Amino acid sequence: MRHQLWVGSIAMLILAGCASSGPLSREDMDSAECSAYAKPFEHSGRMKHACMISRGHERIYSSNGGWLYVRSSTTPPQSPETIAVDLKACNDVSGMGYKVREQFARCMGPRGYVVRLP
């Protein structure tokens, strides 16, 4: 009897915890969908970022020179595939050194993105 009470109490706590969490935000839902979308790709991290950017979210992206915030400035945003190609292309041409983030931002701007430094 005691064991059943204990198990019942634990179950009630778990259910109460699940019931108290509110609905997922749009960003949480997009993140889950983009994670699933990106899984089969070789560079799934870049594809998840590209998917989130294509849905209007600003993402922190790691370039050769460090972290940058990237979002699309076009309406509608480009496809995830196009965004992933742009991220890689601008990362590749930005080289190395202390000006890499600025070079990355200059490359992304004309392609339809807003890039800001942290």
PDB file of C-alpha atoms in Angstrom:
ATOM      1  CA  MET A   1       0.000   0.000   0.000  1.00  0.00           C
ATOM      2  CA  ARG A   2       2.788   2.421   0.919  1.00  0.00           C
ATOM      3  CA  HIS A   3       4.588   1.652  -2.331  1.00  0.00           C
ATOM      4  CA  GLN A   4       1.434   2.418  -4.350  1.00  0.00           C
ATOM      5  CA  LEU A   5       1.014   5.753  -2.556  1.00  0.00           C
ATOM      6  CA  TRP A   6       4.632   6.662  -3.230  1.00  0.00           C
ATOM      7  CA  VAL A   7       4.385   5.727  -6.913  1.00  0.00           C
ATOM      8  CA  GLY A   8       1.084   7.608  -7.195  1.00  0.00           C
ATOM      9  CA  SER A   9       2.642  10.709  -5.608  1.00  0.00           C
ATOM     10  CA  ILE A  10       5.562  10.630  -8.025  1.00  0.00           C
ATOM     11  CA  ALA A  11       3.195  10.240 -10.982  1.00  0.00           C
ATOM     12  CA  MET A  12       1.114  13.214  -9.815  1.00  0.00           C
ATOM     13  CA  LEU A  13       4.239  15.372  -9.478  1.00  0.00           C
ATOM     14  CA  ILE A  14       5.362  14.454 -12.972  1.00  0.00           C
ATOM     15  CA  LEU A  15       1.935  15.152 -14.452  1.00  0.00           C
ATOM     16  CA  ALA A  16       1.679  18.449 -12.596  1.00  0.00           C
ATOM     17  CA  GLY A  17       5.074  19.467 -13.960  1.00  0.00           C
ATOM     18  CA  CYS A  18       4.028  18.611 -17.494  1.00  0.00           C
ATOM     19  CA  ALA A  19       0.696  20.377 -17.170  1.00  0.00           C
ATOM     20  CA  SER A  20       2.257  23.554 -15.820  1.00  0.00           C
ATOM     21  CA  SER A  21       4.525  24.077 -18.783  1.00  0.00           C
ATOM     22  CA  GLY A  22       2.853  26.451 -21.217  1.00  0.00           C
ATOM     23  CA  PRO A  23       2.565  26.092 -24.953  1.00  0.00           C
ATOM     24  CA  LEU A  24       5.767  26.136 -26.950  1.00  0.00           C
ATOM     25  CA  SER A  25       6.826  29.448 -28.439  1.00  0.00           C
ATOM     26  CA  ARG A  26       7.102  29.850 -32.200  1.00  0.00           C
ATOM     27  CA  GLU A  27      10.896  29.842 -31.851  1.00  0.00           C
ATOM     28  CA  ASP A  28      10.811  26.590 -29.838  1.00  0.00           C
ATOM     29  CA  MET A  29       8.584  24.932 -32.445  1.00  0.00           C
ATOM     30  CA  ASP A  30      10.755  26.216 -35.306  1.00  0.00           C
ATOM     31  CA  SER A  31      13.874  25.003 -33.498  1.00  0.00           C
ATOM     32  CA  ALA A  32      12.443  21.493 -33.133  1.00  0.00           C
ATOM     33  CA  GLU A  33      11.327  21.416 -36.776  1.00  0.00           C
ATOM     34  CA  CYS A  34      14.664  22.794 -38.010  1.00  0.00           C
ATOM     35  CA  SER A  35      16.604  20.257 -35.927  1.00  0.00           C
ATOM     36  CA  ALA A  36      14.649  17.445 -37.558  1.00  0.00           C
ATOM     37  CA  TYR A  37      15.056  19.021 -41.016  1.00  0.00           C
ATOM     38  CA  ALA A  38      18.832  19.424 -40.594  1.00  0.00           C
ATOM     39  CA  LYS A  39      19.619  15.938 -39.255  1.00  0.00           C
ATOM     40  CA  PRO A  40      20.239  14.183 -42.589  1.00  0.00           C
ATOM     41  CA  PHE A  41      22.640  16.863 -43.836  1.00  0.00           C
ATOM     42  CA  GLU A  42      26.405  16.506 -43.525  1.00  0.00           C
ATOM     43  CA  HIS A  43      26.701  19.929 -41.876  1.00  0.00           C
ATOM     44  CA  SER A  44      23.562  19.722 -39.761  1.00  0.00           C
ATOM     45  CA  GLY A  45      24.544  22.634 -37.501  1.00  0.00           C
ATOM     46  CA  ARG A  46      24.841  25.048 -40.419  1.00  0.00           C
ATOM     47  CA  MET A  47      21.605  23.689 -41.907  1.00  0.00           C
ATOM     48  CA  LYS A  48      19.729  24.196 -38.624  1.00  0.00           C
ATOM     49  CA  HIS A  49      20.983  27.802 -38.460  1.00  0.00           C
ATOM     50  CA  ALA A  50      19.987  28.312 -42.100  1.00  0.00           C
ATOM     51  CA  CYS A  51      16.532  26.888 -41.455  1.00  0.00           C
ATOM     52  CA  MET A  52      16.010  29.154 -38.435  1.00  0.00           C
ATOM     53  CA  ILE A  53      17.215  32.218 -40.381  1.00  0.00           C
ATOM     54  CA  SER A  54      14.835  31.304 -43.218  1.00  0.00           C
ATOM     55  CA  ARG A  55      11.994  31.414 -40.692  1.00  0.00           C
ATOM     56  CA  GLY A  56      12.872  34.942 -39.624  1.00  0.00           C
ATOM     57  CA  HIS A  57      14.945  34.241 -36.523  1.00  0.00           C
ATOM     58  CA  GLU A  58      18.284  35.813 -35.697  1.00  0.00           C
ATOM     59  CA  ARG A  59      20.887  33.125 -35.051  1.00  0.00           C
ATOM     60  CA  ILE A  60      24.330  33.150 -33.510  1.00  0.00           C
ATOM     61  CA  TYR A  61      26.674  31.782 -36.184  1.00  0.00           C
ATOM     62  CA  SER A  62      30.283  30.750 -35.661  1.00  0.00           C
ATOM     63  CA  SER A  63      32.494  32.050 -38.464  1.00  0.00           C
ATOM     64  CA  ASN A  64      36.259  31.608 -38.797  1.00  0.00           C
ATOM     65  CA  GLY A  65      36.699  34.699 -36.636  1.00  0.00           C
ATOM     66  CA  GLY A  66      34.166  33.992 -33.914  1.00  0.00           C
ATOM     67  CA  TRP A  67      30.488  34.428 -33.171  1.00  0.00           C
ATOM     68  CA  LEU A  68      28.161  36.716 -35.124  1.00  0.00           C
ATOM     69  CA  TYR A  69      24.418  37.354 -35.089  1.00  0.00           C
ATOM     70  CA  VAL A  70      22.846  36.706 -38.504  1.00  0.00           C
ATOM     71  CA  ARG A  71      19.304  37.255 -39.774  1.00  0.00           C
ATOM     72  CA  SER A  72      17.735  37.610 -43.185  1.00  0.00           C
ATOM     73  CA  SER A  73      16.714  41.066 -44.363  1.00  0.00           C
ATOM     74  CA  THR A  74      14.770  39.913 -47.426  1.00  0.00           C
ATOM     75  CA  THR A  75      11.025  39.380 -47.608  1.00  0.00           C
ATOM     76  CA  PRO A  76      10.352  36.559 -47.893  1.00  0.00           C
ATOM     77  CA  PRO A  77      13.623  35.133 -46.536  1.00  0.00           C
ATOM     78  CA  GLN A  78      15.688  32.887 -48.781  1.00  0.00           C
ATOM     79  CA  SER A  79      15.412  29.103 -48.607  1.00  0.00           C
ATOM     80  CA  PRO A  80      17.480  27.221 -46.005  1.00  0.00           C
ATOM     81  CA  GLU A  81      19.596  25.756 -48.797  1.00  0.00           C
ATOM     82  CA  THR A  82      20.437  29.215 -50.189  1.00  0.00           C
ATOM     83  CA  ILE A  83      21.209  30.559 -46.727  1.00  0.00           C
ATOM     84  CA  ALA A  84      23.504  27.603 -45.965  1.00  0.00           C
ATOM     85  CA  VAL A  85      25.395  28.203 -49.230  1.00  0.00           C
ATOM     86  CA  ASP A  86      25.748  31.910 -48.373  1.00  0.00           C
ATOM     87  CA  LEU A  87      26.971  31.177 -44.831  1.00  0.00           C
ATOM     88  CA  LYS A  88      29.626  28.789 -46.135  1.00  0.00           C
ATOM     89  CA  ALA A  89      30.679  31.011 -49.041  1.00  0.00           C
ATOM     90  CA  CYS A  90      31.132  34.077 -46.838  1.00  0.00           C
ATOM     91  CA  ASN A  91      32.910  32.048 -44.181  1.00  0.00           C
ATOM     92  CA  ASP A  92      35.297  30.691 -46.830  1.00  0.00           C
ATOM     93  CA  VAL A  93      36.147  34.114 -48.311  1.00  0.00           C
ATOM     94  CA  SER A  94      36.533  35.863 -44.964  1.00  0.00           C
ATOM     95  CA  GLY A  95      39.903  34.210 -44.364  1.00  0.00           C
ATOM     96  CA  MET A  96      41.671  34.382 -41.016  1.00  0.00           C
ATOM     97  CA  GLY A  97      42.840  37.118 -38.719  1.00  0.00           C
ATOM     98  CA  TYR A  98      41.369  39.824 -36.563  1.00  0.00           C
ATOM     99  CA  LYS A  99      39.174  41.334 -39.337  1.00  0.00           C
ATOM    100  CA  VAL A 100      37.412  38.081 -40.219  1.00  0.00           C
ATOM    101  CA  ARG A 101      34.070  38.992 -38.666  1.00  0.00           C
ATOM    102  CA  GLU A 102      33.960  42.320 -40.492  1.00  0.00           C
ATOM    103  CA  GLN A 103      34.834  40.588 -43.784  1.00  0.00           C
ATOM    104  CA  PHE A 104      32.103  38.016 -43.163  1.00  0.00           C
ATOM    105  CA  ALA A 105      29.566  40.786 -42.488  1.00  0.00           C
ATOM    106  CA  ARG A 106      30.589  42.667 -45.670  1.00  0.00           C
ATOM    107  CA  CYS A 107      30.122  39.487 -47.698  1.00  0.00           C
ATOM    108  CA  MET A 108      26.699  38.683 -46.211  1.00  0.00           C
ATOM    109  CA  GLY A 109      25.200  42.191 -46.497  1.00  0.00           C
ATOM    110  CA  PRO A 110      24.787  42.298 -50.300  1.00  0.00           C
ATOM    111  CA  ARG A 111      23.330  38.784 -50.197  1.00  0.00           C
ATOM    112  CA  GLY A 112      20.402  39.985 -48.084  1.00  0.00           C
ATOM    113  CA  TYR A 113      21.443  39.545 -44.460  1.00  0.00           C
ATOM    114  CA  VAL A 114      21.920  41.708 -41.413  1.00  0.00           C
ATOM    115  CA  VAL A 115      25.025  40.704 -39.476  1.00  0.00           C
ATOM    116  CA  ARG A 116      25.959  42.245 -36.184  1.00  0.00           C
ATOM    117  CA  LEU A 117      28.859  41.616 -33.900  1.00  0.00           C
ATOM    118  CA  PRO A 118      28.204  40.474 -30.325  1.00  0.00           C
TER     119      PRO A 118
END
